[in-house]
Coordinates of C-alpha atoms in Angstrom, one line a residue:
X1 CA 19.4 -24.7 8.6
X2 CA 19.7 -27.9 6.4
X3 CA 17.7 -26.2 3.7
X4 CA 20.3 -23.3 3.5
X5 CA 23.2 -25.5 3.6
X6 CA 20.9 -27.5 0.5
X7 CA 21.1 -24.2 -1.8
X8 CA 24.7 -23.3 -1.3
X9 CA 26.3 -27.1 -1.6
X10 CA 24.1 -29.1 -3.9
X11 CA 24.4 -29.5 -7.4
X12 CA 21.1 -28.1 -8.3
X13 CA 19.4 -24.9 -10.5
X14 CA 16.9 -23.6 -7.3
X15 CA 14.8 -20.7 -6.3
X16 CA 13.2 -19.6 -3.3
X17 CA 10.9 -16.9 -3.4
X18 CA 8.4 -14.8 -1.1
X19 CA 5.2 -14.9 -2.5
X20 CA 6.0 -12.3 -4.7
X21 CA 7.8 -14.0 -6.6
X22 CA 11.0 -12.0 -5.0
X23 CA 14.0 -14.2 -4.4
X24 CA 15.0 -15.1 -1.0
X25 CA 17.5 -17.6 -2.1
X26 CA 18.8 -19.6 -5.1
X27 CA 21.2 -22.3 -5.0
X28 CA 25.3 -21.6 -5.5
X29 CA 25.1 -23.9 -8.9
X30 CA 22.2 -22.1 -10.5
X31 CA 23.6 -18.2 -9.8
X32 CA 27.3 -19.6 -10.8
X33 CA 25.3 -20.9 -14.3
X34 CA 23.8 -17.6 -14.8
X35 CA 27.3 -15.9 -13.9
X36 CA 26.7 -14.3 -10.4
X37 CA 27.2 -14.9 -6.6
X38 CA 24.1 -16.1 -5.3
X39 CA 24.0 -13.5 -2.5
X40 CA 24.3 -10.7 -5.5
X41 CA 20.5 -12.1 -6.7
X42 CA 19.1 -12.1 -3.3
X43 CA 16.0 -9.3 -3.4
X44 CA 15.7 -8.9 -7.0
X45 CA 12.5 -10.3 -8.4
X46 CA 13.0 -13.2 -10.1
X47 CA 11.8 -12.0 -13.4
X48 CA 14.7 -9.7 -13.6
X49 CA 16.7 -13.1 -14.7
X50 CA 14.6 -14.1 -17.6
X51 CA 14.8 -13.0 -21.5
X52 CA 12.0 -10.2 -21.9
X53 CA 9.6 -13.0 -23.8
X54 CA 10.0 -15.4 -20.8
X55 CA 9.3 -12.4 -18.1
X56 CA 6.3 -11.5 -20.7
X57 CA 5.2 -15.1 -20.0
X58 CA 6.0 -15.3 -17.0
X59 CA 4.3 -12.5 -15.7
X60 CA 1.1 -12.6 -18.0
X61 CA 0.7 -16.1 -17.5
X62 CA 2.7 -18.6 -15.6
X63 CA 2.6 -16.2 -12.3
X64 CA -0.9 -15.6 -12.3
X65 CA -1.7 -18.9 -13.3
X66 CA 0.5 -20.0 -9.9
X67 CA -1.9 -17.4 -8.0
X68 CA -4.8 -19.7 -9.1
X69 CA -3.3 -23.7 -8.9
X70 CA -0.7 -23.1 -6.4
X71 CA 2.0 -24.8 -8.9
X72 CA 4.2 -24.9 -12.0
X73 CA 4.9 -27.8 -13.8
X74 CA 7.7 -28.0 -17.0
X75 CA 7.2 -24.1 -18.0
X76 CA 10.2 -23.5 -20.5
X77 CA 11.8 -20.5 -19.7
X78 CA 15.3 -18.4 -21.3
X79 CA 17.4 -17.4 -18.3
X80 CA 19.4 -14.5 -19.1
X81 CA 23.2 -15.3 -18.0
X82 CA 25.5 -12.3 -16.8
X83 CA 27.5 -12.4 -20.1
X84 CA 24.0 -12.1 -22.5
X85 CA 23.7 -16.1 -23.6
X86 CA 20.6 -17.4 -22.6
X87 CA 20.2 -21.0 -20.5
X88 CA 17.4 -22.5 -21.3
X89 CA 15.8 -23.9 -18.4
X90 CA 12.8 -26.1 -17.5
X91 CA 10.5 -25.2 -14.0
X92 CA 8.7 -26.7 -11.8
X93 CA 7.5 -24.4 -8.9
X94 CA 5.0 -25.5 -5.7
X95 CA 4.4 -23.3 -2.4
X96 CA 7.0 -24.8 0.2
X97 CA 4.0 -25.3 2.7
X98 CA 1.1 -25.2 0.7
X99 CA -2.0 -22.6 1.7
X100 CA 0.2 -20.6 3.8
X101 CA 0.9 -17.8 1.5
X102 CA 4.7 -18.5 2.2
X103 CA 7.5 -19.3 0.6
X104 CA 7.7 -20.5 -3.0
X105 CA 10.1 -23.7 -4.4
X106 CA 11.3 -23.4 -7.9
X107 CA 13.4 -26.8 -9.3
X108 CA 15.0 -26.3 -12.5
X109 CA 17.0 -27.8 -15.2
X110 CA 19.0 -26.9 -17.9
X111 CA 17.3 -27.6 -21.1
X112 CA 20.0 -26.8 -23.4
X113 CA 20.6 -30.2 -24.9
X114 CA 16.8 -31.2 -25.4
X115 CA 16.6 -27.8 -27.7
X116 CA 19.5 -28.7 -29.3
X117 CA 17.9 -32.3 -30.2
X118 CA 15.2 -30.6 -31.3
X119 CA 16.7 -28.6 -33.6
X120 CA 18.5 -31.6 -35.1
X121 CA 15.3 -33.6 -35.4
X122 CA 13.7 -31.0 -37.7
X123 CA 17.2 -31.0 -39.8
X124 CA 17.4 -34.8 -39.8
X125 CA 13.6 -35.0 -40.6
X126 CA 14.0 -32.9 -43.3
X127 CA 17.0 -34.6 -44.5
X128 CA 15.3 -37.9 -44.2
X129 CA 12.6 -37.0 -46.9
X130 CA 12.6 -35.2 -50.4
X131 CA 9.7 -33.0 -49.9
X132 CA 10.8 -32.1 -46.5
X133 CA 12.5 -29.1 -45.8
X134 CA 13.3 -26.5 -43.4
X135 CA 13.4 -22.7 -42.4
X136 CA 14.2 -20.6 -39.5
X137 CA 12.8 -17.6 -38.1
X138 CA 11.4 -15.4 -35.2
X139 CA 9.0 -12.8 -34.2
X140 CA 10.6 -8.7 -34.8
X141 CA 9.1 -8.3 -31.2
X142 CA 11.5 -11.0 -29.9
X143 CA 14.3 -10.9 -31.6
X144 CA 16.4 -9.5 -28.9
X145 CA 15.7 -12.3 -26.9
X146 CA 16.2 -15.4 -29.7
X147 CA 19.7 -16.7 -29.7
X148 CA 19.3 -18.2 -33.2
X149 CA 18.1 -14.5 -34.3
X150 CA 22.1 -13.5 -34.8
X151 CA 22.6 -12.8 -38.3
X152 CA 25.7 -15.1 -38.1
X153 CA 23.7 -17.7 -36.9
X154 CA 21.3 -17.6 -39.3
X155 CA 24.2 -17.5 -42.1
X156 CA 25.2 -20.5 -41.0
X157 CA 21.6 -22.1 -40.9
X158 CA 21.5 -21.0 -44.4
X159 CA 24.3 -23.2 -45.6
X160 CA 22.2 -26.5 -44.9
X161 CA 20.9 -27.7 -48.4
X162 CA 17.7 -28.6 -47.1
X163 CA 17.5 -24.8 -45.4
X164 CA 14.9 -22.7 -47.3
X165 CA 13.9 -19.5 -45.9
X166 CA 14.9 -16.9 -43.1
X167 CA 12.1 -14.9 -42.0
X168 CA 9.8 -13.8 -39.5
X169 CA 6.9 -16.2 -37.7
X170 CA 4.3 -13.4 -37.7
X171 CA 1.3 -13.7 -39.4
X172 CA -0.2 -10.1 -38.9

């Protein structure tokens, strides 16, 4: 099977899934990147591999909304890898043979570097003007799944002189 021989050879983050969203293959570059053999990932569902506030999404929102459009297009998600770092990744997900109520096609990427660059616009932006500054937070609910949550992380946030404020982004 050409397809088969796609997922374990080519350089690619890819999922297969039955159309409950349990996976029947992903390719050999995207288990190595989360830290297992592929075959080890075969059966689980696929929200087993996400942070608990990407599964939350996933399964309140993207999944269903699949279930309605038949597609996925650039959902950000937080892969959990085997060591506890997350990969941030961007999907795009179609039905393999659309209206059949067969198997589902996930394409990722890695989004680590665009985050990154996002971070270091809102520090250059702030750097760039006087009234401009900056702060760094998350929600208590989710701070088990927010890498820049770690207290040493955040120390180190705190050293910028445009850096202002550690809190939390709830508003309740």
């Amino acid at each position: 099977d050409s397809l088969a021989a796609f997922f374990a050879e080519a350089p690619i983050f890819m999922v297969s899934t039955d159309p409950g969203w349990t996976i029947r293959r992903i390719s050999g570059h995207f288990a190595r990147a989360l830290g297992h053999d592929p075959d080890s990932l075969q059966g689980r569902p696929f929200s087993q591999l996400l942070t608990r506030t990407s599964r939350r999404r996933a399964l309140s929102d993207l999944i269903p909304r699949f279930a309605e459009t038949g597609q996925i297009t650039g959902a950000e998600l937080d892969f959990l890898r085997a060591d506890g770092t997350v990969l941030p990744a961007v999907m795009d997900a179609r039905e393999r043979r659309p209206g059949a109520g067969g198997e589902i096609l996930a394409i990722l990427h890695d989004n680590s570097e665009a985050r990154a660059a996002r971070e270091e616009l809102g520090r250059a932006i702030a750097e760039a003007h006087d009234g401009v500054f900056w702060a760094a937070g998350t929600h208590p609910m989710h701070v088990a799944d927010e890498p820049l949550a770690r207290v040493a992380d955040l120390v180190a946030l705190a050293a910028h002189p445009k850096f202002v404020g550690i809190g939390e982004t709830g508003l309740d």
